[in-house]
Amino acid sequence: MPYIGPPTMHPSTTTDSDAREKLKPTVIILPPDSTREQWNKALETNKSGIVLTGAAARGQVGPIIGLVDIGENEDSYLFRVNLPGVLRDENFECSVDIDGEVFIKGVTTTGEKTVCKNSQVFKMQTQNLCPPGHFSISFQLPGPVECQKVTLSFETDGILEAIVQKKLP
């Protein structure tokens, strides 16, 4: 019976760099109590992986936390991360390691069953926003970076945007 599905890559006609270009990021979901070592092992096995835990991993109806776009130019990387309903407070952290690993953690506040606003209590009829709770996201930039040269912007639109200078030879 003939194979019916996506074209396969034949090793003699495809270089490693061609294969890497065709690969899309893999989402890796870990339990909320995962250690940093478990994160690192997950990313070592899949350099184009995006690791999610907590509210980011539940993937319920509503805006998804942790969608990532990555771009690059000659000397820098740009990344954008979708973080709707995330508080910009002391629980929020974004770090970039010298090898280009990005680690983000924080707390979402949307999606709760009861909302208190202006001295009023509302019992929610629908809950389509991201569920409340702690989350963490980790992903790998394409190469090593100058981790001290990062420009972060996290505005009220819920998009974290960063420009990170590449480590040049």
PDB file of C-alpha atoms in Angstrom:
ATOM      1  CA  MET A   1       0.000   0.000   0.000  1.00  0.00           C
ATOM      2  CA  PRO A   2       1.476   3.437  -0.892  1.00  0.00           C
ATOM      3  CA  TYR A   3       2.293   5.989   1.822  1.00  0.00           C
ATOM      4  CA  ILE A   4      -0.303   8.754   2.023  1.00  0.00           C
ATOM      5  CA  GLY A   5       0.745  11.666   4.182  1.00  0.00           C
ATOM      6  CA  PRO A   6       3.218  14.514   4.349  1.00  0.00           C
ATOM      7  CA  PRO A   7       6.354  14.140   2.247  1.00  0.00           C
ATOM      8  CA  THR A   8       9.193  12.412   4.042  1.00  0.00           C
ATOM      9  CA  MET A   9      12.699  13.848   4.061  1.00  0.00           C
ATOM     10  CA  HIS A  10      15.229  11.501   2.481  1.00  0.00           C
ATOM     11  CA  PRO A  11      18.612  11.704   4.255  1.00  0.00           C
ATOM     12  CA  SER A  12      20.603  11.821   1.016  1.00  0.00           C
ATOM     13  CA  THR A  13      18.724  14.839  -0.345  1.00  0.00           C
ATOM     14  CA  THR A  14      18.148  16.920   2.780  1.00  0.00           C
ATOM     15  CA  THR A  15      20.831  18.648   4.818  1.00  0.00           C
ATOM     16  CA  ASP A  16      20.563  19.111   8.571  1.00  0.00           C
ATOM     17  CA  SER A  17      20.018  22.847   8.130  1.00  0.00           C
ATOM     18  CA  ASP A  18      17.177  22.213   5.638  1.00  0.00           C
ATOM     19  CA  ALA A  19      15.516  19.866   8.110  1.00  0.00           C
ATOM     20  CA  ARG A  20      15.848  22.383  10.969  1.00  0.00           C
ATOM     21  CA  GLU A  21      14.216  25.101   8.864  1.00  0.00           C
ATOM     22  CA  LYS A  22      11.184  22.903   8.238  1.00  0.00           C
ATOM     23  CA  LEU A  23      10.704  21.954  11.897  1.00  0.00           C
ATOM     24  CA  LYS A  24       8.123  23.898  13.865  1.00  0.00           C
ATOM     25  CA  PRO A  25       8.424  24.465  17.625  1.00  0.00           C
ATOM     26  CA  THR A  26       7.181  21.593  19.767  1.00  0.00           C
ATOM     27  CA  VAL A  27       5.067  22.360  22.824  1.00  0.00           C
ATOM     28  CA  ILE A  28       6.287  20.427  25.866  1.00  0.00           C
ATOM     29  CA  ILE A  29       3.926  20.356  28.849  1.00  0.00           C
ATOM     30  CA  LEU A  30       5.402  19.649  32.284  1.00  0.00           C
ATOM     31  CA  PRO A  31       3.695  19.320  35.692  1.00  0.00           C
ATOM     32  CA  PRO A  32       3.457  22.579  37.702  1.00  0.00           C
ATOM     33  CA  ASP A  33       6.020  21.382  40.271  1.00  0.00           C
ATOM     34  CA  SER A  34       8.722  20.638  37.678  1.00  0.00           C
ATOM     35  CA  THR A  35      12.311  21.416  38.617  1.00  0.00           C
ATOM     36  CA  ARG A  36      14.685  23.592  36.613  1.00  0.00           C
ATOM     37  CA  GLU A  37      16.629  20.393  35.822  1.00  0.00           C
ATOM     38  CA  GLN A  38      13.505  18.849  34.252  1.00  0.00           C
ATOM     39  CA  TRP A  39      13.020  22.035  32.209  1.00  0.00           C
ATOM     40  CA  ASN A  40      16.598  21.889  30.975  1.00  0.00           C
ATOM     41  CA  LYS A  41      16.308  18.210  30.014  1.00  0.00           C
ATOM     42  CA  ALA A  42      13.106  18.913  28.076  1.00  0.00           C
ATOM     43  CA  LEU A  43      14.789  21.750  26.176  1.00  0.00           C
ATOM     44  CA  GLU A  44      17.990  19.756  25.558  1.00  0.00           C
ATOM     45  CA  THR A  45      16.010  17.075  23.738  1.00  0.00           C
ATOM     46  CA  ASN A  46      14.190  19.634  21.601  1.00  0.00           C
ATOM     47  CA  LYS A  47      15.986  22.929  20.972  1.00  0.00           C
ATOM     48  CA  SER A  48      12.944  24.348  19.167  1.00  0.00           C
ATOM     49  CA  GLY A  49      10.625  23.404  22.040  1.00  0.00           C
ATOM     50  CA  ILE A  50       8.386  25.667  24.077  1.00  0.00           C
ATOM     51  CA  VAL A  51       7.895  24.383  27.636  1.00  0.00           C
ATOM     52  CA  LEU A  52       4.641  25.222  29.451  1.00  0.00           C
ATOM     53  CA  THR A  53       3.358  24.541  32.976  1.00  0.00           C
ATOM     54  CA  GLY A  54       0.399  25.593  35.117  1.00  0.00           C
ATOM     55  CA  ALA A  55      -2.248  27.847  33.561  1.00  0.00           C
ATOM     56  CA  ALA A  56      -0.201  28.126  30.371  1.00  0.00           C
ATOM     57  CA  ALA A  57      -0.332  24.344  29.910  1.00  0.00           C
ATOM     58  CA  ARG A  58      -4.038  23.838  30.550  1.00  0.00           C
ATOM     59  CA  GLY A  59      -4.965  25.195  27.105  1.00  0.00           C
ATOM     60  CA  GLN A  60      -8.572  25.898  28.021  1.00  0.00           C
ATOM     61  CA  VAL A  61     -10.906  28.072  25.957  1.00  0.00           C
ATOM     62  CA  GLY A  62      -9.873  31.702  25.789  1.00  0.00           C
ATOM     63  CA  PRO A  63      -6.676  33.587  25.095  1.00  0.00           C
ATOM     64  CA  ILE A  64      -3.778  31.180  25.206  1.00  0.00           C
ATOM     65  CA  ILE A  65      -0.834  32.125  27.367  1.00  0.00           C
ATOM     66  CA  GLY A  66       2.586  31.409  25.964  1.00  0.00           C
ATOM     67  CA  LEU A  67       2.198  31.792  22.215  1.00  0.00           C
ATOM     68  CA  VAL A  68       5.657  32.860  21.037  1.00  0.00           C
ATOM     69  CA  ASP A  69       6.944  34.661  17.937  1.00  0.00           C
ATOM     70  CA  ILE A  70      10.719  34.847  17.350  1.00  0.00           C
ATOM     71  CA  GLY A  71      12.524  37.005  14.795  1.00  0.00           C
ATOM     72  CA  GLU A  72      16.118  37.961  14.111  1.00  0.00           C
ATOM     73  CA  ASN A  73      18.295  40.417  12.256  1.00  0.00           C
ATOM     74  CA  GLU A  74      22.090  40.638  11.877  1.00  0.00           C
ATOM     75  CA  ASP A  75      22.822  41.414  15.530  1.00  0.00           C
ATOM     76  CA  SER A  76      19.679  40.765  17.605  1.00  0.00           C
ATOM     77  CA  TYR A  77      16.730  38.499  18.309  1.00  0.00           C
ATOM     78  CA  LEU A  78      13.195  39.747  18.869  1.00  0.00           C
ATOM     79  CA  PHE A  79      10.628  37.686  20.733  1.00  0.00           C
ATOM     80  CA  ARG A  80       7.001  38.344  21.586  1.00  0.00           C
ATOM     81  CA  VAL A  81       5.006  36.294  24.075  1.00  0.00           C
ATOM     82  CA  ASN A  82       1.233  36.367  24.517  1.00  0.00           C
ATOM     83  CA  LEU A  83       0.515  36.928  28.239  1.00  0.00           C
ATOM     84  CA  PRO A  84      -3.136  38.046  28.588  1.00  0.00           C
ATOM     85  CA  GLY A  85      -4.317  38.571  32.162  1.00  0.00           C
ATOM     86  CA  VAL A  86      -0.797  38.352  33.603  1.00  0.00           C
ATOM     87  CA  LEU A  87       0.066  40.674  36.473  1.00  0.00           C
ATOM     88  CA  ARG A  88       3.187  42.802  36.130  1.00  0.00           C
ATOM     89  CA  ASP A  89       4.130  42.545  39.795  1.00  0.00           C
ATOM     90  CA  GLU A  90       6.792  40.994  42.047  1.00  0.00           C
ATOM     91  CA  ASN A  91       5.712  37.485  40.922  1.00  0.00           C
ATOM     92  CA  PHE A  92       6.504  38.249  37.276  1.00  0.00           C
ATOM     93  CA  GLU A  93       9.963  37.317  36.018  1.00  0.00           C
ATOM     94  CA  CYS A  94      11.601  37.098  32.615  1.00  0.00           C
ATOM     95  CA  SER A  95      15.222  35.996  32.299  1.00  0.00           C
ATOM     96  CA  VAL A  96      17.454  35.203  29.344  1.00  0.00           C
ATOM     97  CA  ASP A  97      20.488  32.929  29.762  1.00  0.00           C
ATOM     98  CA  ILE A  98      23.721  33.323  27.784  1.00  0.00           C
ATOM     99  CA  ASP A  99      22.818  30.237  25.694  1.00  0.00           C
ATOM    100  CA  GLY A 100      19.583  31.942  24.576  1.00  0.00           C
ATOM    101  CA  GLU A 101      17.137  30.138  26.873  1.00  0.00           C
ATOM    102  CA  VAL A 102      14.236  32.388  27.875  1.00  0.00           C
ATOM    103  CA  PHE A 103      12.371  31.666  31.117  1.00  0.00           C
ATOM    104  CA  ILE A 104       9.146  33.498  32.049  1.00  0.00           C
ATOM    105  CA  LYS A 105       6.991  32.983  35.118  1.00  0.00           C
ATOM    106  CA  GLY A 106       4.117  34.813  36.726  1.00  0.00           C
ATOM    107  CA  VAL A 107       0.478  34.721  37.783  1.00  0.00           C
ATOM    108  CA  THR A 108      -2.697  35.106  35.728  1.00  0.00           C
ATOM    109  CA  THR A 109      -5.686  36.804  37.317  1.00  0.00           C
ATOM    110  CA  THR A 110      -8.422  36.299  34.740  1.00  0.00           C
ATOM    111  CA  GLY A 111     -10.854  33.394  34.450  1.00  0.00           C
ATOM    112  CA  GLU A 112     -11.980  33.336  38.065  1.00  0.00           C
ATOM    113  CA  LYS A 113     -15.511  32.198  39.035  1.00  0.00           C
ATOM    114  CA  THR A 114     -16.226  35.289  41.151  1.00  0.00           C
ATOM    115  CA  VAL A 115     -15.074  38.828  40.352  1.00  0.00           C
ATOM    116  CA  CYS A 116     -15.118  41.781  42.768  1.00  0.00           C
ATOM    117  CA  LYS A 117     -15.200  45.192  41.054  1.00  0.00           C
ATOM    118  CA  ASN A 118     -16.181  48.591  42.433  1.00  0.00           C
ATOM    119  CA  SER A 119     -17.452  47.100  45.725  1.00  0.00           C
ATOM    120  CA  GLN A 120     -19.665  44.685  43.788  1.00  0.00           C
ATOM    121  CA  VAL A 121     -19.435  40.895  43.535  1.00  0.00           C
ATOM    122  CA  PHE A 122     -20.112  39.212  40.196  1.00  0.00           C
ATOM    123  CA  LYS A 123     -20.665  35.485  39.724  1.00  0.00           C
ATOM    124  CA  MET A 124     -19.311  34.781  36.243  1.00  0.00           C
ATOM    125  CA  GLN A 125     -21.738  33.180  33.773  1.00  0.00           C
ATOM    126  CA  THR A 126     -18.953  32.308  31.337  1.00  0.00           C
ATOM    127  CA  GLN A 127     -15.249  31.769  31.910  1.00  0.00           C
ATOM    128  CA  ASN A 128     -13.495  31.967  28.544  1.00  0.00           C
ATOM    129  CA  LEU A 129     -10.399  33.830  29.655  1.00  0.00           C
ATOM    130  CA  CYS A 130      -7.231  32.083  30.762  1.00  0.00           C
ATOM    131  CA  PRO A 131      -7.685  30.303  34.120  1.00  0.00           C
ATOM    132  CA  PRO A 132      -6.142  32.003  37.167  1.00  0.00           C
ATOM    133  CA  GLY A 133      -2.936  30.730  38.686  1.00  0.00           C
ATOM    134  CA  HIS A 134       0.817  30.436  38.406  1.00  0.00           C
ATOM    135  CA  PHE A 135       2.417  29.666  35.047  1.00  0.00           C
ATOM    136  CA  SER A 136       5.843  29.342  33.523  1.00  0.00           C
ATOM    137  CA  ILE A 137       7.089  29.347  29.947  1.00  0.00           C
ATOM    138  CA  SER A 138      10.516  28.485  28.589  1.00  0.00           C
ATOM    139  CA  PHE A 139      11.860  28.499  25.050  1.00  0.00           C
ATOM    140  CA  GLN A 140      15.151  28.638  23.202  1.00  0.00           C
ATOM    141  CA  LEU A 141      16.338  31.483  20.996  1.00  0.00           C
ATOM    142  CA  PRO A 142      18.225  30.345  17.859  1.00  0.00           C
ATOM    143  CA  GLY A 143      21.669  31.119  19.289  1.00  0.00           C
ATOM    144  CA  PRO A 144      23.749  32.475  22.191  1.00  0.00           C
ATOM    145  CA  VAL A 145      23.108  36.030  23.392  1.00  0.00           C
ATOM    146  CA  GLU A 146      24.555  38.872  25.425  1.00  0.00           C
ATOM    147  CA  CYS A 147      22.186  38.276  28.359  1.00  0.00           C
ATOM    148  CA  GLN A 148      23.022  41.696  29.862  1.00  0.00           C
ATOM    149  CA  LYS A 149      21.809  43.444  26.699  1.00  0.00           C
ATOM    150  CA  VAL A 150      18.050  42.837  26.813  1.00  0.00           C
ATOM    151  CA  THR A 151      15.331  45.432  26.241  1.00  0.00           C
ATOM    152  CA  LEU A 152      11.943  44.335  27.651  1.00  0.00           C
ATOM    153  CA  SER A 153       8.538  45.889  27.125  1.00  0.00           C
ATOM    154  CA  PHE A 154       5.378  44.527  28.776  1.00  0.00           C
ATOM    155  CA  GLU A 155       2.475  46.843  28.103  1.00  0.00           C
ATOM    156  CA  THR A 156      -1.225  46.603  28.964  1.00  0.00           C
ATOM    157  CA  ASP A 157      -1.971  44.791  25.682  1.00  0.00           C
ATOM    158  CA  GLY A 158      -0.685  41.573  27.285  1.00  0.00           C
ATOM    159  CA  ILE A 159       2.259  41.149  24.904  1.00  0.00           C
ATOM    160  CA  LEU A 160       5.761  40.820  26.341  1.00  0.00           C
ATOM    161  CA  GLU A 161       8.261  41.993  23.747  1.00  0.00           C
ATOM    162  CA  ALA A 162      12.038  41.776  24.031  1.00  0.00           C
ATOM    163  CA  ILE A 163      15.065  42.530  21.901  1.00  0.00           C
ATOM    164  CA  VAL A 164      18.201  40.588  22.854  1.00  0.00           C
ATOM    165  CA  GLN A 165      21.631  41.246  21.348  1.00  0.00           C
ATOM    166  CA  LYS A 166      23.268  38.195  19.758  1.00  0.00           C
ATOM    167  CA  LYS A 167      26.646  37.063  21.037  1.00  0.00           C
ATOM    168  CA  LEU A 168      28.852  37.925  18.095  1.00  0.00           C
ATOM    169  CA  PRO A 169      32.087  35.991  17.407  1.00  0.00           C
TER     170      PRO A 169
END
